mmCIF file as gemmi writes it, N, C-alpha and C atoms, coordinates in Angstrom:
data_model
loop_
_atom_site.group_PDB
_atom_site.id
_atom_site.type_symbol
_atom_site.label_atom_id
_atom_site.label_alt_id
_atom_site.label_comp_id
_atom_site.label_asym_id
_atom_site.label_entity_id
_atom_site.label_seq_id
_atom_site.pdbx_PDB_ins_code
_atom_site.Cartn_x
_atom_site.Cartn_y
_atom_site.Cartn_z
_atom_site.occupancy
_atom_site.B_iso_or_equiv
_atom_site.pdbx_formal_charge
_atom_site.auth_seq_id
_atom_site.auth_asym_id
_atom_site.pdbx_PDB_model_num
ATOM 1 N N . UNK Axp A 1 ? 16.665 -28.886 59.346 1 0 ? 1 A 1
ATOM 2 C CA . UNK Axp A 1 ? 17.86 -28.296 58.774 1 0 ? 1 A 1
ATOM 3 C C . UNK Axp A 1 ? 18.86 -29.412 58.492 1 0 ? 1 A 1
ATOM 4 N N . UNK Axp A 2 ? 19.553 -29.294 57.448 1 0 ? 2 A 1
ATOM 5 C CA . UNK Axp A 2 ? 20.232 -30.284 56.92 1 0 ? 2 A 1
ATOM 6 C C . UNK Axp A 2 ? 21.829 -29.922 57.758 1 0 ? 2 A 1
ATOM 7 N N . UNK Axp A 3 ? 22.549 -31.261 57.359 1 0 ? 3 A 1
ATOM 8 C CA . UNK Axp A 3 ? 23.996 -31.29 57.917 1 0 ? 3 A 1
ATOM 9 C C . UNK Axp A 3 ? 24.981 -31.103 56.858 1 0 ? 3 A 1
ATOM 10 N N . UNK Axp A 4 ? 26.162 -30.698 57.343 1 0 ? 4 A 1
ATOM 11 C CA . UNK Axp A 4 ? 27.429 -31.178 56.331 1 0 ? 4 A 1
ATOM 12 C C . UNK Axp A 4 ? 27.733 -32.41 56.252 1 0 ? 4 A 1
ATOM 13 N N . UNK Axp A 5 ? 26.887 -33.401 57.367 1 0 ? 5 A 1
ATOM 14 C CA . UNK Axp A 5 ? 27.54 -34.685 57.501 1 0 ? 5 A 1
ATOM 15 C C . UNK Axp A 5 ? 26.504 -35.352 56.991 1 0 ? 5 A 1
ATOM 16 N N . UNK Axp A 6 ? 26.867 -36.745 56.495 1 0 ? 6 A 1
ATOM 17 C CA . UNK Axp A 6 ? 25.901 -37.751 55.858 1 0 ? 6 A 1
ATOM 18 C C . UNK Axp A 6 ? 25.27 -38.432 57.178 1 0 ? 6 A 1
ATOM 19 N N . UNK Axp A 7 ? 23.576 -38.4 56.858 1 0 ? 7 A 1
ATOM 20 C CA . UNK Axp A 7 ? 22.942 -39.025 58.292 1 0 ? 7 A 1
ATOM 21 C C . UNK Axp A 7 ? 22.521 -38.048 59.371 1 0 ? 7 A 1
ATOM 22 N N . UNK Axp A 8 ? 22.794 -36.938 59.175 1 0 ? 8 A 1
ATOM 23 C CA . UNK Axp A 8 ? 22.772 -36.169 60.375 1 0 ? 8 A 1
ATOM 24 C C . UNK Axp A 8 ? 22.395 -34.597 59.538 1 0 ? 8 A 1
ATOM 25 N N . UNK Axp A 9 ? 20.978 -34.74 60.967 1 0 ? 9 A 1
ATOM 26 C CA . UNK Axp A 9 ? 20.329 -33.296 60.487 1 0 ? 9 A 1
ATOM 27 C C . UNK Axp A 9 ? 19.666 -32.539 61.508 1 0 ? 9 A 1
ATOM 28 N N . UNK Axp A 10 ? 19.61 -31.273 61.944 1 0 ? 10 A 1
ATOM 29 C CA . UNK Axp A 10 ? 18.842 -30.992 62.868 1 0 ? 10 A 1
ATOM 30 C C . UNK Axp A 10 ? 17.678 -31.109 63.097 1 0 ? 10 A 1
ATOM 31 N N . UNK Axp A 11 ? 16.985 -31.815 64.674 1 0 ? 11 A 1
ATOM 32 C CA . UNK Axp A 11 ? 16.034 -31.724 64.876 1 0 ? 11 A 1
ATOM 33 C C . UNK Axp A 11 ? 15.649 -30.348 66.243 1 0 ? 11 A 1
ATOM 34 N N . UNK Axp A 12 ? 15.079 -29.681 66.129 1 0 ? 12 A 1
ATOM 35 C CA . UNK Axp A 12 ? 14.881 -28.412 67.445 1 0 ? 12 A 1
ATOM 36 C C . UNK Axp A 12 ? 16.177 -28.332 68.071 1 0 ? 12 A 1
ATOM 37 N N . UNK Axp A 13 ? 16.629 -28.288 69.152 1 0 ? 13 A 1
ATOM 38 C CA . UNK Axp A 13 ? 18.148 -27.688 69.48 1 0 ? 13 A 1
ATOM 39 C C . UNK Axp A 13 ? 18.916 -28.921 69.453 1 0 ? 13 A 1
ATOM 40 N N . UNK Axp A 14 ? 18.728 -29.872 68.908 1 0 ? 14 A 1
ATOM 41 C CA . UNK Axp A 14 ? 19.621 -31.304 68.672 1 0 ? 14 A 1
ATOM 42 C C . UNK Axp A 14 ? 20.048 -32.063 67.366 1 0 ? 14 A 1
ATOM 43 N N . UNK Axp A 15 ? 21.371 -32.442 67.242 1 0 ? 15 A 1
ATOM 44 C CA . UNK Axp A 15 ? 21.165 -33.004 65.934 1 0 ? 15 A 1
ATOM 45 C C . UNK Axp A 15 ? 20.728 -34.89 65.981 1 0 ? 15 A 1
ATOM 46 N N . UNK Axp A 16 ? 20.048 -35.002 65.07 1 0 ? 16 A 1
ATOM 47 C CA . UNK Axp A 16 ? 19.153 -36.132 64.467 1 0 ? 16 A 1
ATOM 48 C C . UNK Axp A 16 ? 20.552 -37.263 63.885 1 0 ? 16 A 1
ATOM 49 N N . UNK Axp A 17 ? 20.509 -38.293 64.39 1 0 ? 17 A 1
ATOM 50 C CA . UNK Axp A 17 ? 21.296 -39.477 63.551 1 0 ? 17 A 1
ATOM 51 C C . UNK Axp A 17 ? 20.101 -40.577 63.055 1 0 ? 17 A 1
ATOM 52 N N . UNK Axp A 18 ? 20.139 -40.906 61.481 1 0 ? 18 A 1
ATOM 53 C CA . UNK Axp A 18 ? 19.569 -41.787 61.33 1 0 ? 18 A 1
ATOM 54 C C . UNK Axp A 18 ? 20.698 -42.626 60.205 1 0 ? 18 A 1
ATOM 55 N N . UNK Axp A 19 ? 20.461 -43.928 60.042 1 0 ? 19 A 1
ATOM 56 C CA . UNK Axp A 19 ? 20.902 -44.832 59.003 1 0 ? 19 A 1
ATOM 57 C C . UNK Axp A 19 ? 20.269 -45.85 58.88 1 0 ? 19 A 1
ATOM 58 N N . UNK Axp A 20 ? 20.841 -45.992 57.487 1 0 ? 20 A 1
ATOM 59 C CA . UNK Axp A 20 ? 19.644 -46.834 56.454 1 0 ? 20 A 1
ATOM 60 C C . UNK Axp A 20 ? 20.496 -48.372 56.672 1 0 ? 20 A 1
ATOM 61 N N . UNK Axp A 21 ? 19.806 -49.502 56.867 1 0 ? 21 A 1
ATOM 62 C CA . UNK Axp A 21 ? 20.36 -50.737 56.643 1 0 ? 21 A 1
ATOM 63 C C . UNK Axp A 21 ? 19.368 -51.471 55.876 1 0 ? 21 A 1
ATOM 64 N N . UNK Axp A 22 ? 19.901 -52.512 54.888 1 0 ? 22 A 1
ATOM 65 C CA . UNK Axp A 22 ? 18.328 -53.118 54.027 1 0 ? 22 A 1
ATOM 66 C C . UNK Axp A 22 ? 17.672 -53.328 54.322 1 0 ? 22 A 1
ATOM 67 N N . UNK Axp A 23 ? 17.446 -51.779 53.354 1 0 ? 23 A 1
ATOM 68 C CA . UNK Axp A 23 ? 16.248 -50.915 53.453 1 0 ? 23 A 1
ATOM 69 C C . UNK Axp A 23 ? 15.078 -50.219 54.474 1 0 ? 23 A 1
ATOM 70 N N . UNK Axp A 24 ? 15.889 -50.367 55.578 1 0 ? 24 A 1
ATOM 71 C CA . UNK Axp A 24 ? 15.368 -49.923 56.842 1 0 ? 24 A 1
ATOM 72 C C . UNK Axp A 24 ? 15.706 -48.976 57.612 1 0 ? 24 A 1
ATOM 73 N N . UNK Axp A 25 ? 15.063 -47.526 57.608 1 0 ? 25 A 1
ATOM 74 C CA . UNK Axp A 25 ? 15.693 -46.288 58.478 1 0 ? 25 A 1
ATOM 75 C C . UNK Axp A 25 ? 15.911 -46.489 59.985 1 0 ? 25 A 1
ATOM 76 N N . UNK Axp A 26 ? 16.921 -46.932 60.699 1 0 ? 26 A 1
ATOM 77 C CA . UNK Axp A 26 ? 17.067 -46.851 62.002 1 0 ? 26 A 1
ATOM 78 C C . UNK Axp A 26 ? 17.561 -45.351 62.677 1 0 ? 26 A 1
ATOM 79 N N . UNK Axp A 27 ? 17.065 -44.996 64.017 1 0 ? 27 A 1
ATOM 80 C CA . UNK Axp A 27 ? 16.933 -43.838 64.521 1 0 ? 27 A 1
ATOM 81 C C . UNK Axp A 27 ? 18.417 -44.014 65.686 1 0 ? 27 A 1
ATOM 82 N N . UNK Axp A 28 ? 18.979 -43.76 65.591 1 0 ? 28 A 1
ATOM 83 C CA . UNK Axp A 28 ? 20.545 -43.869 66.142 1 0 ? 28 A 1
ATOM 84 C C . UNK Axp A 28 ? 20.577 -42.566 67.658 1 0 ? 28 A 1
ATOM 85 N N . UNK Axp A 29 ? 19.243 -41.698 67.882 1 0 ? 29 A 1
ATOM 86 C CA . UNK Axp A 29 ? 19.631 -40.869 68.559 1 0 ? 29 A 1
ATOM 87 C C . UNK Axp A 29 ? 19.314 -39.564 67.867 1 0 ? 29 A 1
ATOM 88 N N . UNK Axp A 30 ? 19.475 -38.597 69.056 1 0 ? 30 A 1
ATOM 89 C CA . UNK Axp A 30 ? 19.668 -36.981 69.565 1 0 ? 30 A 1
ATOM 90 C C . UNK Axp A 30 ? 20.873 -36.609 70.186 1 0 ? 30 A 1
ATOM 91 N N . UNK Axp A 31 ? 22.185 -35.935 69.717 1 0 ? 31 A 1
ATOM 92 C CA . UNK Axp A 31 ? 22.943 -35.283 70.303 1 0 ? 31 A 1
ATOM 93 C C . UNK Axp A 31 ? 23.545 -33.786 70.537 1 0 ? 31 A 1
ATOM 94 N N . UNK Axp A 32 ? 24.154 -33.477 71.338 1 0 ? 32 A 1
ATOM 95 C CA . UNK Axp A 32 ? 24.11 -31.954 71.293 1 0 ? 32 A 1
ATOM 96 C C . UNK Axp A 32 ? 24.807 -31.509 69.784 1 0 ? 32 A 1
ATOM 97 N N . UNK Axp A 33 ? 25.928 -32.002 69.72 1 0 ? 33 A 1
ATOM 98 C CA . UNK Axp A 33 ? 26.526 -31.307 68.403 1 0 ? 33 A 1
ATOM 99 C C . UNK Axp A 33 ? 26.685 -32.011 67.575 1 0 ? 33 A 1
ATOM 100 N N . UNK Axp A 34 ? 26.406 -30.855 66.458 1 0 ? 34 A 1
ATOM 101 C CA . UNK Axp A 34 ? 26.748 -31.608 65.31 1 0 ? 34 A 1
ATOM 102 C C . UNK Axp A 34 ? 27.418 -32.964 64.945 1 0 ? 34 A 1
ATOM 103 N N . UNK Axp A 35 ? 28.878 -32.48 65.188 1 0 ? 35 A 1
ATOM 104 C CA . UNK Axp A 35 ? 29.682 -33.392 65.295 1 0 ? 35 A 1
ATOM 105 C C . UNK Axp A 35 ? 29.761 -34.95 66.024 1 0 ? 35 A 1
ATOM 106 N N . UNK Axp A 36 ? 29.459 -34.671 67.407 1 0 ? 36 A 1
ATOM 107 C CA . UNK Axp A 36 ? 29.069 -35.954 67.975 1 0 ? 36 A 1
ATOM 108 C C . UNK Axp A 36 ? 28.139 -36.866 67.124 1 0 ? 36 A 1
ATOM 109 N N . UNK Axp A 37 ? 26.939 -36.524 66.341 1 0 ? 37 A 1
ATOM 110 C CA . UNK Axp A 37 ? 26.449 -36.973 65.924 1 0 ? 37 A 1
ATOM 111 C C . UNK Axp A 37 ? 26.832 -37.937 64.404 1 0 ? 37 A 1
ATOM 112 N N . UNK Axp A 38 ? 27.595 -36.619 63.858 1 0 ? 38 A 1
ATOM 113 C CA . UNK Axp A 38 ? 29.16 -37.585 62.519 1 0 ? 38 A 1
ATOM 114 C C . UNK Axp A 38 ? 29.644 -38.334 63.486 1 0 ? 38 A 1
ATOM 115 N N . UNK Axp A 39 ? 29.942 -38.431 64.516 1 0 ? 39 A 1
ATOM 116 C CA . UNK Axp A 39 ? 30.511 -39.774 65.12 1 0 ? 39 A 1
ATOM 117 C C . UNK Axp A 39 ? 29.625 -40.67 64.884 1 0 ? 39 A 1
ATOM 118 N N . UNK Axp A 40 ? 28.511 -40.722 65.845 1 0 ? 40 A 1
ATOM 119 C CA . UNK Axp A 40 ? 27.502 -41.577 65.631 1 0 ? 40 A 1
ATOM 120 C C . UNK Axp A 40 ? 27.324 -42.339 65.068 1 0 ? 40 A 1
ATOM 121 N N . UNK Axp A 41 ? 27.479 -41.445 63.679 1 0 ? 41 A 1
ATOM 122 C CA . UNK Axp A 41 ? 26.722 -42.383 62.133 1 0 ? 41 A 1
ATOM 123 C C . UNK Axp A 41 ? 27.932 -43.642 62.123 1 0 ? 41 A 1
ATOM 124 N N . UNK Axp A 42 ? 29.5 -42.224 62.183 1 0 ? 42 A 1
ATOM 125 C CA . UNK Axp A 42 ? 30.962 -43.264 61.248 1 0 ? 42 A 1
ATOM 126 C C . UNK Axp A 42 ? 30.413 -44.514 62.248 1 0 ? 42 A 1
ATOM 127 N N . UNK Axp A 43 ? 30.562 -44.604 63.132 1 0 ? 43 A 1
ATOM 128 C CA . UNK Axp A 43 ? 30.799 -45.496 63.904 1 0 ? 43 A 1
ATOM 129 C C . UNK Axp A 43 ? 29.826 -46.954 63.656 1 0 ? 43 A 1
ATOM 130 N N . UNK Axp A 44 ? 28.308 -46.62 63.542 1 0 ? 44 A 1
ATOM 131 C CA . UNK Axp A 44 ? 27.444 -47.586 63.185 1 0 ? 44 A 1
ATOM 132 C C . UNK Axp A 44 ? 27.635 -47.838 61.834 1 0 ? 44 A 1
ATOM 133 N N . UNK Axp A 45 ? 27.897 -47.131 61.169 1 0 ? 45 A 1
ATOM 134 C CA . UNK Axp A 45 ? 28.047 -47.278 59.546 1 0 ? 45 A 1
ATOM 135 C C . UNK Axp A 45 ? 29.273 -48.507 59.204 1 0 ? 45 A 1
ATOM 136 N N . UNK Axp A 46 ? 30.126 -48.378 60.032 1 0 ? 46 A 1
ATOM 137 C CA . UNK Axp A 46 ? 31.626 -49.381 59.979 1 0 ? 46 A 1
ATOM 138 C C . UNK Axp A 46 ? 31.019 -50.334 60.594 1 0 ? 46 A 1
ATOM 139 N N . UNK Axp A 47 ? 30.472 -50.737 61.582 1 0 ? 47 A 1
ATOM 140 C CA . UNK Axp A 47 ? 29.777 -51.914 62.072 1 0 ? 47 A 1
ATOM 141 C C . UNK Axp A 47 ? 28.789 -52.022 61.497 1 0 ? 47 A 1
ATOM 142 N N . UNK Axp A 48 ? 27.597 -51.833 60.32 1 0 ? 48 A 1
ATOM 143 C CA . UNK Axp A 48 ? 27.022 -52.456 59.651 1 0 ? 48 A 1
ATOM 144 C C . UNK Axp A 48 ? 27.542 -52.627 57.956 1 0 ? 48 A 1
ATOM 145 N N . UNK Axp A 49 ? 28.494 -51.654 57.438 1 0 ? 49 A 1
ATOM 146 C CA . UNK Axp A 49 ? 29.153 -51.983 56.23 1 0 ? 49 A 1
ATOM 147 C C . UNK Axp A 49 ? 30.656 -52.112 55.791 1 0 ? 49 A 1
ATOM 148 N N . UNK Axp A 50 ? 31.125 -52.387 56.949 1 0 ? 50 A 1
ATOM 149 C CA . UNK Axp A 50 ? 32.697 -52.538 57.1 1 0 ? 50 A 1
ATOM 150 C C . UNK Axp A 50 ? 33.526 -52.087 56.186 1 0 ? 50 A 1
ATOM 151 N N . UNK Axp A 51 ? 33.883 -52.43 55.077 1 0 ? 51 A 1
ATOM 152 C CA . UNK Axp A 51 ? 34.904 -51.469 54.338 1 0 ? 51 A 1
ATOM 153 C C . UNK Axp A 51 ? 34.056 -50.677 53.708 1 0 ? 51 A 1
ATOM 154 N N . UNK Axp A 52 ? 32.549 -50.796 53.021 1 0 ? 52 A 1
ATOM 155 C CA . UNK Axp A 52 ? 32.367 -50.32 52.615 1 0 ? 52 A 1
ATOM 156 C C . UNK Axp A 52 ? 30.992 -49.303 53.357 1 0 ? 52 A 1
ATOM 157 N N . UNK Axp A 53 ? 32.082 -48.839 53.851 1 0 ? 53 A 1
ATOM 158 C CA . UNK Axp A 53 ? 31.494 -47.734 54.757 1 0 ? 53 A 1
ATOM 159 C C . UNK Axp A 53 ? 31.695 -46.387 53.893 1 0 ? 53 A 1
ATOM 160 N N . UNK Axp A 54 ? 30.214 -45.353 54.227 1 0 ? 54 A 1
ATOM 161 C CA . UNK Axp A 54 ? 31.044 -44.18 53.26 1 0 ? 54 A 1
ATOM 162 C C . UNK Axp A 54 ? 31.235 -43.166 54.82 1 0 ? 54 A 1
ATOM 163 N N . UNK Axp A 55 ? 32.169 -42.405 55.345 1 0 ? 55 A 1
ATOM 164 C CA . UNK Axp A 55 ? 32.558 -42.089 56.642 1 0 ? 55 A 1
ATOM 165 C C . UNK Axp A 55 ? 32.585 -40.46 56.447 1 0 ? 55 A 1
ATOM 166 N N . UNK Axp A 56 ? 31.667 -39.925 57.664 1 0 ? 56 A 1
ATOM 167 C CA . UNK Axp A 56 ? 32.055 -38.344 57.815 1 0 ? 56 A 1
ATOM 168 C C . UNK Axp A 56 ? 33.623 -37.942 57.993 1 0 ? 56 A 1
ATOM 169 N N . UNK Axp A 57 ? 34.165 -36.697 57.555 1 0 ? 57 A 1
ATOM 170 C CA . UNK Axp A 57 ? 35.398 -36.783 57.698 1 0 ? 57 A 1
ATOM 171 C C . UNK Axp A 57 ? 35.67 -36.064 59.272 1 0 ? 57 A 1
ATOM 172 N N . UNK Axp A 58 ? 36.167 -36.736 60.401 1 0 ? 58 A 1
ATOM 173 C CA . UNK Axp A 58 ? 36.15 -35.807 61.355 1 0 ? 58 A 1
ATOM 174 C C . UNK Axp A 58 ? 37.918 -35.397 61.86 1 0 ? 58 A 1
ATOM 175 N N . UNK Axp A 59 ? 37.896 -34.833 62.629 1 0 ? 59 A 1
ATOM 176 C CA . UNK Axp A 59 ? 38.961 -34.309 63.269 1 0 ? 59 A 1
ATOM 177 C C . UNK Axp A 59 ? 39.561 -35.027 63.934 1 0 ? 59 A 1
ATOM 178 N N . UNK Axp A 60 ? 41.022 -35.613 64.097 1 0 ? 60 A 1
ATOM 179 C CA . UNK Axp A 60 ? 41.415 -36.532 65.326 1 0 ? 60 A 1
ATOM 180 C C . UNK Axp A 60 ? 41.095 -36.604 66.493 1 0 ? 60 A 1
ATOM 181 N N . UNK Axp A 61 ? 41.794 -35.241 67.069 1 0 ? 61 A 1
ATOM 182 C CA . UNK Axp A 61 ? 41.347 -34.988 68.248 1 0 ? 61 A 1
ATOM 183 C C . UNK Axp A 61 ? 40.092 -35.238 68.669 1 0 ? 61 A 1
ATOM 184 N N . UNK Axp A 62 ? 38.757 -34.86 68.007 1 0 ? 62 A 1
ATOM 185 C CA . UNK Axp A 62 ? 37.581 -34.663 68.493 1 0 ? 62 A 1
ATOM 186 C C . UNK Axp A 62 ? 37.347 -36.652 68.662 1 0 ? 62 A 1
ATOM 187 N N . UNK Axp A 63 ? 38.014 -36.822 67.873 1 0 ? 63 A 1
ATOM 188 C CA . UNK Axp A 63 ? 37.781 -38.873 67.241 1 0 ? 63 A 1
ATOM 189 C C . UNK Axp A 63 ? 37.92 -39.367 68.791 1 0 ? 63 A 1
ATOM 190 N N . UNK Axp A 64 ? 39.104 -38.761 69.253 1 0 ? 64 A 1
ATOM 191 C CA . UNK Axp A 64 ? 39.514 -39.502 70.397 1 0 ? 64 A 1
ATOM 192 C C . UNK Axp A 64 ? 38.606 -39.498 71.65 1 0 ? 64 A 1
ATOM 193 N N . UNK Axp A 65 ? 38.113 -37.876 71.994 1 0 ? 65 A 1
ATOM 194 C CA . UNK Axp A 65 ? 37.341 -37.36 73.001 1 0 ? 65 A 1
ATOM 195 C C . UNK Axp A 65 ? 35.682 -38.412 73.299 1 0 ? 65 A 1
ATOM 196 N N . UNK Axp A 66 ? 35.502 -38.341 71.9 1 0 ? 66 A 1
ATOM 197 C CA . UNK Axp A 66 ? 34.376 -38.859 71.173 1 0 ? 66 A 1
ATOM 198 C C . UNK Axp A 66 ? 34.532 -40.65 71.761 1 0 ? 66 A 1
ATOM 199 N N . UNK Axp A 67 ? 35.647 -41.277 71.296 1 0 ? 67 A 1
ATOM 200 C CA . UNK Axp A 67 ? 35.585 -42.821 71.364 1 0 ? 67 A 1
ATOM 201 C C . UNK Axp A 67 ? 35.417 -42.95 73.071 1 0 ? 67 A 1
ATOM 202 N N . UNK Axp A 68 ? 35.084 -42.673 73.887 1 0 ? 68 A 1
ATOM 203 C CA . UNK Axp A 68 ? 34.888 -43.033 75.622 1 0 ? 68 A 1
ATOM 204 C C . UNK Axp A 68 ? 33.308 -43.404 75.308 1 0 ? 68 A 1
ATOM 205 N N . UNK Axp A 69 ? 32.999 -42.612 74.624 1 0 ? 69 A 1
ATOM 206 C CA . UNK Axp A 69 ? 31.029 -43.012 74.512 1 0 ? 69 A 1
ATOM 207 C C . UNK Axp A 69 ? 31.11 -43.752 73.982 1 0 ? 69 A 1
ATOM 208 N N . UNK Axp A 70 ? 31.673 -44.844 73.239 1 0 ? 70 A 1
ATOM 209 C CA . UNK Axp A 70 ? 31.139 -46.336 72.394 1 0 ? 70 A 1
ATOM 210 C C . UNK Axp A 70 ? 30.809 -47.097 73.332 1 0 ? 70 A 1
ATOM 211 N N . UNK Axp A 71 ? 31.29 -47.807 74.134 1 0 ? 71 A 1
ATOM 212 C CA . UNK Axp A 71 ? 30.326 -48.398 75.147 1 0 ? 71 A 1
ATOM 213 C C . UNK Axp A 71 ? 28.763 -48.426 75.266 1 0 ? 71 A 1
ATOM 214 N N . UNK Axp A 72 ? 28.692 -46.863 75.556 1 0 ? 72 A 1
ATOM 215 C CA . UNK Axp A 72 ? 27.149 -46.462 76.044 1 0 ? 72 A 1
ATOM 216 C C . UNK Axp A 72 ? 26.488 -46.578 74.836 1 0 ? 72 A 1
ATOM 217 N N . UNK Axp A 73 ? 27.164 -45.821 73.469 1 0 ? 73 A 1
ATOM 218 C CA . UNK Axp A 73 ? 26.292 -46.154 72.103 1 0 ? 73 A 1
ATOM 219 C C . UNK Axp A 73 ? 26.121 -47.635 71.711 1 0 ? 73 A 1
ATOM 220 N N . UNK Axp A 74 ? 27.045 -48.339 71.802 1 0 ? 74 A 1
ATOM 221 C CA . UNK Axp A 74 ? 27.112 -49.994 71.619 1 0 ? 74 A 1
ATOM 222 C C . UNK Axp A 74 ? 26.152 -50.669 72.636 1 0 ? 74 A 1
ATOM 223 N N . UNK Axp A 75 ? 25.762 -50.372 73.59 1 0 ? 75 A 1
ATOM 224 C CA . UNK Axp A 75 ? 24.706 -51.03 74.468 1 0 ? 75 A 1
ATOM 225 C C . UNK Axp A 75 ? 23.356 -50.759 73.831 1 0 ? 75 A 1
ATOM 226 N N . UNK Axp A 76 ? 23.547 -49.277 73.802 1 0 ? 76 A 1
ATOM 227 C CA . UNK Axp A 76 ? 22.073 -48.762 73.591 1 0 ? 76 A 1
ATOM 228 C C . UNK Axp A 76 ? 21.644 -49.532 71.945 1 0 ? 76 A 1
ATOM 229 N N . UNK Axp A 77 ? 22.72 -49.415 71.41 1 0 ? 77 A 1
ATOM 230 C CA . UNK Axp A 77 ? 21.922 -49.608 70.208 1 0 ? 77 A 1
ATOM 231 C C . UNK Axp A 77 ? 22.308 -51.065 69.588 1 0 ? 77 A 1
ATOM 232 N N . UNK Axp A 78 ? 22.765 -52.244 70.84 1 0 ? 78 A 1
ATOM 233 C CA . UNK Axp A 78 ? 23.291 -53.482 70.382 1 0 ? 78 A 1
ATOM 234 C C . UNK Axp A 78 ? 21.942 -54.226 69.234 1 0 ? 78 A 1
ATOM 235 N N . UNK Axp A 79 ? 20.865 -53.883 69.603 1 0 ? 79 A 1
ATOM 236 C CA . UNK Axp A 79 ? 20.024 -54.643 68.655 1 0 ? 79 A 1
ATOM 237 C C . UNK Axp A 79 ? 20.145 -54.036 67.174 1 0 ? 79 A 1
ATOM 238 N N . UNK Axp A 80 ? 20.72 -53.317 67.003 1 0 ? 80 A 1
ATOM 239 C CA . UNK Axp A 80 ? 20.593 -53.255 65.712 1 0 ? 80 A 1
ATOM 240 C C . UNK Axp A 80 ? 21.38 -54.301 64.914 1 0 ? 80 A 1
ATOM 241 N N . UNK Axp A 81 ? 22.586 -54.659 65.659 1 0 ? 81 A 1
ATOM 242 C CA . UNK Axp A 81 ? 23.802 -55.715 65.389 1 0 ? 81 A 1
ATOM 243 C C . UNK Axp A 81 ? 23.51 -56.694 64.936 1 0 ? 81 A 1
ATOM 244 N N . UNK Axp A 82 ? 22.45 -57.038 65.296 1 0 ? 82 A 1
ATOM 245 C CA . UNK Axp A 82 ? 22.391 -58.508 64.93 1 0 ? 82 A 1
ATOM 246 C C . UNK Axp A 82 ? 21.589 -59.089 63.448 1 0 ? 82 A 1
């Protein structure tokens, strides 16, 4: 099932993050909601295309709740960084 958000689609009771870097689909994760998962993407998407990032539009509030997990996403997925 597809998303409203770019990158993000359901897989069985979880949503799916993937993004493309040249030319390579990286698998970013399984999260419960939707939304967490539009985090996901904005977040790797600005650290691999910096301004030209294209960004889910999310909610402030949720932005804020959301930014305590970069840490844990930035570890897990430091190899993609480089």
């Amino acid at each position: 099932v597809s998303s409203r958000y770019k990158g993000v689609w359901k897989q069985k009771a979880k949503w799916r993050v993937d993004i493309q870097k040249n030319r390579q689909i990286f698998f970013l994760g399984c999260y419960k909601t939707e939304i967490e998962a539009a985090f996901i993407y904005n977040y790797f998407s600005v650290l691999f295309f910096k301004e030209f990032a294209c960004l889910n539009p999310i909610d402030v509030n949720l932005m804020n709740e959301l930014e305590e997990k970069i840490d844990y996403y930035t570890n897990k997925y430091n190899f993609l960084l480089n």
